[in-house]
PDB file of C-alpha atoms and ligand atoms in Angstrom:
ATOM      1  CA  UNK N   1      68.324 -34.272  27.037  1.00 59.00           C
ATOM      2  CA  UNK N   2      67.421 -30.298  28.139  1.00 72.00           C
ATOM      3  CA  UNK N   3      67.224 -27.677  25.207  1.00 73.00           C
ATOM      4  CA  UNK N   4      70.289 -26.267  26.294  1.00 76.00           C
ATOM      5  CA  UNK N   5      72.233 -29.893  26.004  1.00 78.00           C
ATOM      6  CA  UNK N   6      70.847 -30.240  22.518  1.00 77.00           C
ATOM      7  CA  UNK N   7      71.964 -26.943  21.554  1.00 75.00           C
ATOM      8  CA  UNK N   8      75.597 -27.608  23.090  1.00 77.00           C
ATOM      9  CA  UNK N   9      75.764 -30.774  21.005  1.00 77.00           C
ATOM     10  CA  UNK N  10      74.476 -28.903  17.859  1.00 72.00           C
ATOM     11  CA  UNK N  11      77.028 -26.449  18.347  1.00 72.00           C
ATOM     12  CA  UNK N  12      80.036 -28.865  19.283  1.00 67.00           C
ATOM     13  CA  UNK N  13      78.621 -30.714  15.538  1.00 70.00           C
ATOM     14  CA  UNK N  14      78.498 -27.627  13.684  1.00 65.00           C
ATOM     15  CA  UNK N  15      82.265 -27.228  14.926  1.00 65.00           C
ATOM     16  CA  UNK N  16      82.933 -30.108  14.067  1.00 66.00           C
ATOM     17  CA  UNK N  17      82.022 -29.857  10.283  1.00 66.00           C
ATOM     18  CA  UNK N  18      83.290 -26.553   9.849  1.00 63.00           C
ATOM     19  CA  UNK N  19      86.403 -28.525  11.391  1.00 61.00           C
ATOM     20  CA  UNK N  20      86.531 -31.271   8.809  1.00 63.00           C
ATOM     21  CA  UNK N  21      85.371 -28.692   5.907  1.00 65.00           C
ATOM     22  CA  UNK N  22      87.653 -25.742   6.640  1.00 66.00           C
ATOM     23  CA  UNK N  23      90.294 -27.438   9.067  1.00 71.00           C
ATOM     24  CA  UNK N  24      92.450 -24.427  10.363  1.00 81.00           C
ATOM     25  CA  UNK N  25      95.374 -22.563   8.636  1.00 86.00           C
ATOM     26  CA  UNK N  26      97.579 -20.152   9.696  1.00 88.00           C
ATOM     27  CA  UNK N  27      96.496 -16.862   8.280  1.00 86.00           C
ATOM     28  CA  UNK N  28     100.683 -16.049   7.242  1.00 88.00           C
ATOM     29  CA  UNK N  29     102.025 -19.082   6.239  1.00 89.00           C
ATOM     30  CA  UNK N  30      98.963 -21.205   4.906  1.00 87.00           C
ATOM     31  CA  UNK N  31      99.983 -24.500   7.537  1.00 87.00           C
ATOM     32  CA  UNK N  32      97.083 -26.351   8.783  1.00 85.00           C
ATOM     33  CA  UNK N  33      96.542 -26.041  12.422  1.00 85.00           C
ATOM     34  CA  UNK N  34      95.595 -27.223  15.746  1.00 78.00           C
ATOM     35  CA  UNK N  35      93.021 -25.409  17.205  1.00 67.00           C
ATOM     36  CA  UNK N  36      94.547 -24.424  20.192  1.00 62.00           C
ATOM     37  CA  UNK N  37      96.959 -22.491  18.099  1.00 57.00           C
ATOM     38  CA  UNK N  38      94.334 -20.187  17.704  1.00 70.00           C
ATOM     39  CA  UNK N  39      95.120 -17.850  14.163  1.00 83.00           C
ATOM     40  CA  UNK N  40      99.126 -19.200  13.606  1.00 86.00           C
ATOM     41  CA  UNK N  41     101.472 -22.015  13.624  1.00 88.00           C
ATOM     42  CA  UNK N  42     104.665 -23.329  15.811  1.00 89.00           C
ATOM     43  CA  UNK N  43     106.845 -21.767  13.435  1.00 91.00           C
ATOM     44  CA  UNK N  44     105.704 -18.138  12.903  1.00 90.00           C
ATOM     45  CA  UNK N  45     104.951 -17.688  16.076  1.00 89.00           C
ATOM     46  CA  UNK N  46     108.111 -17.728  17.126  1.00 90.00           C
ATOM     47  CA  UNK N  47     109.516 -16.210  14.643  1.00 91.00           C
ATOM     48  CA  UNK N  48     106.410 -13.085  15.571  1.00 89.00           C
ATOM     49  CA  UNK N  49     107.966 -13.651  19.015  1.00 89.00           C
ATOM     50  CA  UNK N  50     111.838 -13.370  18.327  1.00 89.00           C
ATOM     51  CA  UNK N  51     110.733 -10.314  16.124  1.00 88.00           C
ATOM     52  CA  UNK N  52     108.883  -8.583  19.008  1.00 89.00           C
ATOM     53  CA  UNK N  53     110.707  -9.341  22.787  1.00 82.00           C
ATOM     54  CA  UNK N  54     114.461  -6.853  23.382  1.00 86.00           C
ATOM     55  CA  UNK N  55     115.069  -4.210  24.006  1.00 92.00           C
ATOM     56  CA  UNK N  56     115.451  -0.734  21.606  1.00 94.00           C
ATOM     57  CA  UNK N  57     116.265   2.644  20.749  1.00 95.00           C
ATOM     58  CA  UNK N  58     113.280   5.029  22.294  1.00 95.00           C
ATOM     59  CA  UNK N  59     114.897   7.578  19.699  1.00 95.00           C
ATOM     60  CA  UNK N  60     115.571   5.152  16.762  1.00 94.00           C
ATOM     61  CA  UNK N  61     113.615   2.251  17.283  1.00 95.00           C
ATOM     62  CA  UNK N  62     116.474   0.032  16.660  1.00 93.00           C
ATOM     63  CA  UNK N  63     117.824  -2.750  18.821  1.00 92.00           C
ATOM     64  CA  UNK N  64     119.621  -1.650  21.776  1.00 92.00           C
ATOM     65  CA  UNK N  65     120.398  -2.782  25.415  1.00 88.00           C
ATOM     66  CA  UNK N  66     118.753  -0.138  27.935  1.00 85.00           C
ATOM     67  CA  UNK N  67     122.256  -0.255  29.237  1.00 88.00           C
ATOM     68  CA  UNK N  68     123.488   0.840  26.270  1.00 86.00           C
ATOM     69  CA  UNK N  69     121.223   3.957  26.498  1.00 90.00           C
ATOM     70  CA  UNK N  70     123.107   7.338  27.515  1.00 89.00           C
ATOM     71  CA  UNK N  71     120.260   9.920  27.921  1.00 87.00           C
ATOM     72  CA  UNK N  72     117.900   7.557  26.570  1.00 89.00           C
ATOM     73  CA  UNK N  73     119.355   7.575  23.500  1.00 93.00           C
ATOM     74  CA  UNK N  74     121.226   4.643  21.796  1.00 94.00           C
ATOM     75  CA  UNK N  75     125.430   5.163  20.430  1.00 92.00           C
ATOM     76  CA  UNK N  76     124.001   5.709  16.835  1.00 91.00           C
ATOM     77  CA  UNK N  77     121.640   8.542  18.177  1.00 93.00           C
ATOM     78  CA  UNK N  78     123.683  10.785  20.343  1.00 92.00           C
ATOM     79  CA  UNK N  79     123.701  14.350  19.201  1.00 87.00           C
ATOM     80  CA  UNK N  80     121.178  13.504  16.331  1.00 88.00           C
ATOM     81  CA  UNK N  81     117.858  15.247  15.809  1.00 87.00           C
ATOM     82  CA  UNK N  82     114.970  14.016  14.732  1.00 91.00           C
ATOM     83  CA  UNK N  83     111.656  15.802  14.891  1.00 95.00           C
ATOM     84  CA  UNK N  84     109.640  13.352  16.729  1.00 95.00           C
ATOM     85  CA  UNK N  85     110.221  12.474  20.473  1.00 96.00           C
ATOM     86  CA  UNK N  86     110.010   9.057  20.721  1.00 96.00           C
ATOM     87  CA  UNK N  87     108.971   6.290  18.810  1.00 97.00           C
ATOM     88  CA  UNK N  88     107.599   2.587  19.935  1.00 97.00           C
ATOM     89  CA  UNK N  89     107.427  -0.491  17.940  1.00 96.00           C
ATOM     90  CA  UNK N  90     106.188  -3.427  17.907  1.00 95.00           C
ATOM     91  CA  UNK N  91     108.953  -5.442  16.478  1.00 95.00           C
ATOM     92  CA  UNK N  92     112.091  -5.712  13.689  1.00 94.00           C
ATOM     93  CA  UNK N  93     110.842  -6.459  10.335  1.00 94.00           C
ATOM     94  CA  UNK N  94     111.768  -9.569   9.867  1.00 92.00           C
ATOM     95  CA  UNK N  95     110.436 -13.258   9.377  1.00 90.00           C
ATOM     96  CA  UNK N  96     107.018 -13.464   9.974  1.00 92.00           C
ATOM     97  CA  UNK N  97     106.318  -9.914  11.062  1.00 94.00           C
ATOM     98  CA  UNK N  98     107.947  -8.756   7.626  1.00 94.00           C
ATOM     99  CA  UNK N  99     105.824 -11.019   6.183  1.00 93.00           C
ATOM    100  CA  UNK N 100     102.767  -9.885   7.634  1.00 93.00           C
ATOM    101  CA  UNK N 101     102.911  -6.358   7.264  1.00 94.00           C
ATOM    102  CA  UNK N 102     103.612  -6.712   3.755  1.00 93.00           C
ATOM    103  CA  UNK N 103     100.902  -9.355   3.054  1.00 92.00           C
ATOM    104  CA  UNK N 104      98.704  -6.782   5.129  1.00 92.00           C
ATOM    105  CA  UNK N 105      99.487  -3.709   3.072  1.00 89.00           C
ATOM    106  CA  UNK N 106      98.650  -5.748  -0.214  1.00 88.00           C
ATOM    107  CA  UNK N 107      95.202  -6.470   0.550  1.00 87.00           C
ATOM    108  CA  UNK N 108      95.503  -8.901   3.180  1.00 87.00           C
ATOM    109  CA  UNK N 109      92.998  -7.081   5.753  1.00 85.00           C
ATOM    110  CA  UNK N 110      91.894  -9.670   7.812  1.00 84.00           C
ATOM    111  CA  UNK N 111      95.738 -10.051   9.783  1.00 88.00           C
ATOM    112  CA  UNK N 112      95.181  -6.479  11.093  1.00 88.00           C
ATOM    113  CA  UNK N 113      93.929  -7.824  14.768  1.00 88.00           C
ATOM    114  CA  UNK N 114      97.609  -9.643  15.150  1.00 90.00           C
ATOM    115  CA  UNK N 115      99.173  -6.589  14.043  1.00 93.00           C
ATOM    116  CA  UNK N 116      97.163  -4.358  16.155  1.00 94.00           C
ATOM    117  CA  UNK N 117      97.465  -6.555  19.236  1.00 92.00           C
ATOM    118  CA  UNK N 118     100.741  -6.214  19.041  1.00 93.00           C
ATOM    119  CA  UNK N 119     101.128  -2.554  18.662  1.00 95.00           C
ATOM    120  CA  UNK N 120      98.668  -1.893  21.512  1.00 95.00           C
ATOM    121  CA  UNK N 121     101.481  -3.921  23.624  1.00 94.00           C
ATOM    122  CA  UNK N 122     104.122  -1.143  22.171  1.00 95.00           C
ATOM    123  CA  UNK N 123     102.161   1.593  23.166  1.00 96.00           C
ATOM    124  CA  UNK N 124     101.084   0.953  26.390  1.00 96.00           C
ATOM    125  CA  UNK N 125     104.742   0.290  26.907  1.00 94.00           C
ATOM    126  CA  UNK N 126     106.069   3.059  25.734  1.00 95.00           C
ATOM    127  CA  UNK N 127     107.135   6.226  27.908  1.00 94.00           C
ATOM    128  CA  UNK N 128     104.263   8.361  26.360  1.00 97.00           C
ATOM    129  CA  UNK N 129     101.238   6.424  26.419  1.00 97.00           C
ATOM    130  CA  UNK N 130      99.415   8.575  29.061  1.00 96.00           C
ATOM    131  CA  UNK N 131     100.212  11.839  27.293  1.00 96.00           C
ATOM    132  CA  UNK N 132      99.209  11.571  24.187  1.00 98.00           C
ATOM    133  CA  UNK N 133      95.940  13.618  22.370  1.00 98.00           C
ATOM    134  CA  UNK N 134      95.819  12.613  19.327  1.00 98.00           C
ATOM    135  CA  UNK N 135      96.681   9.289  17.269  1.00 98.00           C
ATOM    136  CA  UNK N 136      97.510  10.718  13.836  1.00 98.00           C
ATOM    137  CA  UNK N 137      97.557   7.945  11.439  1.00 97.00           C
ATOM    138  CA  UNK N 138     100.659   8.530   8.051  1.00 96.00           C
ATOM    139  CA  UNK N 139      98.958   9.686   5.424  1.00 95.00           C
ATOM    140  CA  UNK N 140      98.911   8.165   2.325  1.00 90.00           C
ATOM    141  CA  UNK N 141      98.797  10.392  -0.745  1.00 88.00           C
ATOM    142  CA  UNK N 142      95.409   9.630  -2.525  1.00 87.00           C
ATOM    143  CA  UNK N 143      96.651   8.572  -5.724  1.00 87.00           C
ATOM    144  CA  UNK N 144      97.858   5.320  -3.746  1.00 85.00           C
ATOM    145  CA  UNK N 145      95.225   5.122  -1.178  1.00 86.00           C
ATOM    146  CA  UNK N 146      93.199   4.415  -4.485  1.00 87.00           C
ATOM    147  CA  UNK N 147      95.089   2.429  -5.782  1.00 87.00           C
ATOM    148  CA  UNK N 148      95.019   0.364  -2.340  1.00 87.00           C
ATOM    149  CA  UNK N 149      92.006   0.772  -1.698  1.00 89.00           C
ATOM    150  CA  UNK N 150      92.611   1.771   2.191  1.00 90.00           C
ATOM    151  CA  UNK N 151      95.186   2.817   4.477  1.00 93.00           C
ATOM    152  CA  UNK N 152      97.108   0.589   6.214  1.00 92.00           C
ATOM    153  CA  UNK N 153      98.313   3.398   8.856  1.00 95.00           C
ATOM    154  CA  UNK N 154      94.573   4.698   9.773  1.00 95.00           C
ATOM    155  CA  UNK N 155      92.969   0.537   9.948  1.00 94.00           C
ATOM    156  CA  UNK N 156      95.941   0.280  12.942  1.00 95.00           C
ATOM    157  CA  UNK N 157      95.583   3.087  14.770  1.00 96.00           C
ATOM    158  CA  UNK N 158      91.663   3.491  14.083  1.00 95.00           C
ATOM    159  CA  UNK N 159      91.786  -0.443  15.906  1.00 95.00           C
ATOM    160  CA  UNK N 160      93.945   0.837  18.246  1.00 96.00           C
ATOM    161  CA  UNK N 161      92.357   1.089  22.188  1.00 93.00           C
ATOM    162  CA  UNK N 162      93.188   4.107  23.945  1.00 95.00           C
ATOM    163  CA  UNK N 163      91.478   5.315  26.995  1.00 94.00           C
ATOM    164  CA  UNK N 164      91.408   9.064  25.310  1.00 95.00           C
ATOM    165  CA  UNK N 165      93.416   9.412  22.317  1.00 97.00           C
ATOM    166  CA  UNK N 166      91.166   9.963  19.649  1.00 97.00           C
ATOM    167  CA  UNK N 167      92.018   9.886  15.464  1.00 98.00           C
ATOM    168  CA  UNK N 168      93.011  13.103  13.604  1.00 98.00           C
ATOM    169  CA  UNK N 169      93.255  12.962  10.111  1.00 97.00           C
ATOM    170  CA  UNK N 170      94.284  16.548   9.620  1.00 97.00           C
ATOM    171  CA  UNK N 171      97.731  15.948   8.377  1.00 97.00           C
ATOM    172  CA  UNK N 172      97.558  15.241   4.653  1.00 96.00           C
ATOM    173  CA  UNK N 173     100.202  14.108   2.142  1.00 94.00           C
ATOM    174  CA  UNK N 174     100.256  17.612  -0.916  1.00 93.00           C
ATOM    175  CA  UNK N 175     102.843  15.736  -3.413  1.00 87.00           C
ATOM    176  CA  UNK N 176     103.134  11.954  -4.070  1.00 85.00           C
ATOM    177  CA  UNK N 177     105.976  10.686  -3.573  1.00 82.00           C
ATOM    178  CA  UNK N 178     108.166   8.245  -5.206  1.00 78.00           C
ATOM    179  CA  UNK N 179     108.076   4.332  -2.964  1.00 74.00           C
ATOM    180  CA  UNK N 180     110.601   4.718  -0.062  1.00 68.00           C
ATOM    181  CA  UNK N 181     112.579   1.171  -1.248  1.00 65.00           C
ATOM    182  CA  UNK N 182     113.588   2.096  -3.985  1.00 63.00           C
ATOM    183  CA  UNK N 183     115.424   5.323  -2.457  1.00 64.00           C
ATOM    184  CA  UNK N 184     119.245   4.076  -2.509  1.00 69.00           C
ATOM    185  CA  UNK N 185     120.780   6.634   0.437  1.00 81.00           C
ATOM    186  CA  UNK N 186     118.880   8.411   4.050  1.00 82.00           C
ATOM    187  CA  UNK N 187     119.233  11.395   2.127  1.00 84.00           C
ATOM    188  CA  UNK N 188     117.789  10.407  -1.203  1.00 85.00           C
ATOM    189  CA  UNK N 189     114.906   9.383   1.188  1.00 84.00           C
ATOM    190  CA  UNK N 190     114.845  12.847   2.719  1.00 85.00           C
ATOM    191  CA  UNK N 191     114.774  14.874  -0.305  1.00 86.00           C
ATOM    192  CA  UNK N 192     112.276  12.505  -1.712  1.00 85.00           C
ATOM    193  CA  UNK N 193     109.368  13.082   1.519  1.00 87.00           C
ATOM    194  CA  UNK N 194     110.240  16.724   1.956  1.00 86.00           C
ATOM    195  CA  UNK N 195     107.634  19.342   1.792  1.00 89.00           C
ATOM    196  CA  UNK N 196     104.904  16.437   0.937  1.00 92.00           C
ATOM    197  CA  UNK N 197     103.003  16.911   4.125  1.00 96.00           C
ATOM    198  CA  UNK N 198     100.818  19.565   5.598  1.00 96.00           C
ATOM    199  CA  UNK N 199      97.906  19.860   8.100  1.00 97.00           C
ATOM    200  CA  UNK N 200      94.146  20.909   7.182  1.00 97.00           C
ATOM    201  CA  UNK N 201      92.819  24.163   8.019  1.00 96.00           C
ATOM    202  CA  UNK N 202      91.242  24.179  11.185  1.00 96.00           C
ATOM    203  CA  UNK N 203      93.567  21.689  12.410  1.00 96.00           C
ATOM    204  CA  UNK N 204      93.702  21.089  16.228  1.00 96.00           C
ATOM    205  CA  UNK N 205      97.469  20.413  16.512  1.00 98.00           C
ATOM    206  CA  UNK N 206      98.447  23.436  18.811  1.00 98.00           C
ATOM    207  CA  UNK N 207      99.946  22.665  21.907  1.00 98.00           C
ATOM    208  CA  UNK N 208      98.478  18.973  21.774  1.00 98.00           C
ATOM    209  CA  UNK N 209     100.393  16.110  22.543  1.00 98.00           C
ATOM    210  CA  UNK N 210     100.516  13.524  18.526  1.00 98.00           C
ATOM    211  CA  UNK N 211     101.348  10.490  17.906  1.00 98.00           C
ATOM    212  CA  UNK N 212     102.341   9.558  14.859  1.00 98.00           C
ATOM    213  CA  UNK N 213     101.016   5.711  13.773  1.00 98.00           C
ATOM    214  CA  UNK N 214     102.989   4.006  10.995  1.00 97.00           C
ATOM    215  CA  UNK N 215     103.687   0.551   9.568  1.00 95.00           C
ATOM    216  CA  UNK N 216     107.086   0.355   9.057  1.00 94.00           C
ATOM    217  CA  UNK N 217     110.284   2.621   9.713  1.00 94.00           C
ATOM    218  CA  UNK N 218     113.062   2.061   7.972  1.00 89.00           C
ATOM    219  CA  UNK N 219     115.544   5.856   8.363  1.00 88.00           C
ATOM    220  CA  UNK N 220     112.821   7.144   9.746  1.00 91.00           C
ATOM    221  CA  UNK N 221     112.712  10.505   7.138  1.00 92.00           C
ATOM    222  CA  UNK N 222     109.034  10.083   6.564  1.00 94.00           C
ATOM    223  CA  UNK N 223     108.288  10.043  10.040  1.00 96.00           C
ATOM    224  CA  UNK N 224     110.730  12.776   9.942  1.00 95.00           C
ATOM    225  CA  UNK N 225     108.629  15.208   7.558  1.00 96.00           C
ATOM    226  CA  UNK N 226     105.481  14.138   8.811  1.00 97.00           C
ATOM    227  CA  UNK N 227     107.128  15.049  13.059  1.00 97.00           C
ATOM    228  CA  UNK N 228     108.423  18.758  11.688  1.00 97.00           C
ATOM    229  CA  UNK N 229     105.323  19.318   9.771  1.00 97.00           C
ATOM    230  CA  UNK N 230     102.552  18.537  12.663  1.00 98.00           C
ATOM    231  CA  UNK N 231     105.502  20.896  14.902  1.00 98.00           C
ATOM    232  CA  UNK N 232     105.152  23.709  12.819  1.00 97.00           C
ATOM    233  CA  UNK N 233     101.851  23.359  12.578  1.00 97.00           C
ATOM    234  CA  UNK N 234     101.997  24.010  16.916  1.00 98.00           C
ATOM    235  CA  UNK N 235     101.723  20.279  17.930  1.00 98.00           C
ATOM    236  CA  UNK N 236     103.419  20.668  21.550  1.00 98.00           C
ATOM    237  CA  UNK N 237     105.370  17.031  20.628  1.00 98.00           C
ATOM    238  CA  UNK N 238     105.402  14.756  17.874  1.00 98.00           C
ATOM    239  CA  UNK N 239     105.629  11.037  19.221  1.00 98.00           C
ATOM    240  CA  UNK N 240     105.621   7.584  16.684  1.00 98.00           C
ATOM    241  CA  UNK N 241     104.542   4.124  17.122  1.00 98.00           C
ATOM    242  CA  UNK N 242     105.629   1.527  14.540  1.00 97.00           C
ATOM    243  CA  UNK N 243     104.869  -2.593  13.875  1.00 96.00           C
ATOM    244  CA  UNK N 244     108.324  -2.322  12.795  1.00 96.00           C
ATOM    245  CA  UNK N 245     111.794  -1.117  12.412  1.00 95.00           C
ATOM    246  CA  UNK N 246     113.333  -1.853   9.281  1.00 92.00           C
ATOM    247  CA  UNK N 247     117.541  -1.798   9.398  1.00 80.00           C
ATOM    248  CA  UNK N 248     118.826  -3.431  11.900  1.00 74.00           C
ATOM    249  CA  UNK N 249     122.925  -2.571  12.752  1.00 54.00           C
ATOM    250  CA  UNK N 250     122.782  -6.718  12.645  1.00 49.00           C
ATOM    251  CA  UNK N 251     121.191  -6.793   9.727  1.00 43.00           C
TER     252      UNK N 251
HETATM  253 ZN1   ZN S   1     102.080 -20.279   9.813  1.00 67.23          ZN
HETATM  254 ZN1   ZN S   2     118.549   5.084  18.300  1.00 67.23          ZN
END
């Protein structure tokens, strides 16, 4: 046997031993999987695909047939004003995608590659992909970032593949807010985040095209408040990219 063949055989043996000792499991649910399934089991793959397909409204991100849109807005969004101009989403906040996002926020940062893949696909398919100058992660208050150890939106933003847009962290959270899921109504959520954001001195948002990056959009109060702050700072347009949109009409 020549050296290359010996190396190949050794690698193969090592891989087999690895598989015996640490059989591959689904990164989401922990079920055993075969090597060909990559990182997710069949059930999680099919759930993920069913939450990520389908058309949605580019204003609110909720499920909507493209034929039901009027001026790029679903019936719910007609006549409504948002501070962000358009939204792109990875999928609907349910099933495997919901579990993966929750785990990602609770320390399972190894889920980032699958989630970033979804976010990247959504961004590339969006109408604003070519327009954006800055990717701006929705900031956490420093006390929450300290508790969690990281800002999940910054991890996502940093891994997105964009040929020209750069990360900008000059949007900051200046007030600690209550956790949005504890807020019952959309109005209460909007009040909770009102005035919670500001831009750093010396920011470069003036006249620029900005894309906010976040994990979940529920009522959109947080994204709206961030977009309002960025526009007050002179941003020309503010778009949003989220992994998932919650609160579908069919729920
Ligand atoms: Zn699974
Ligand atoms: Zn809509």
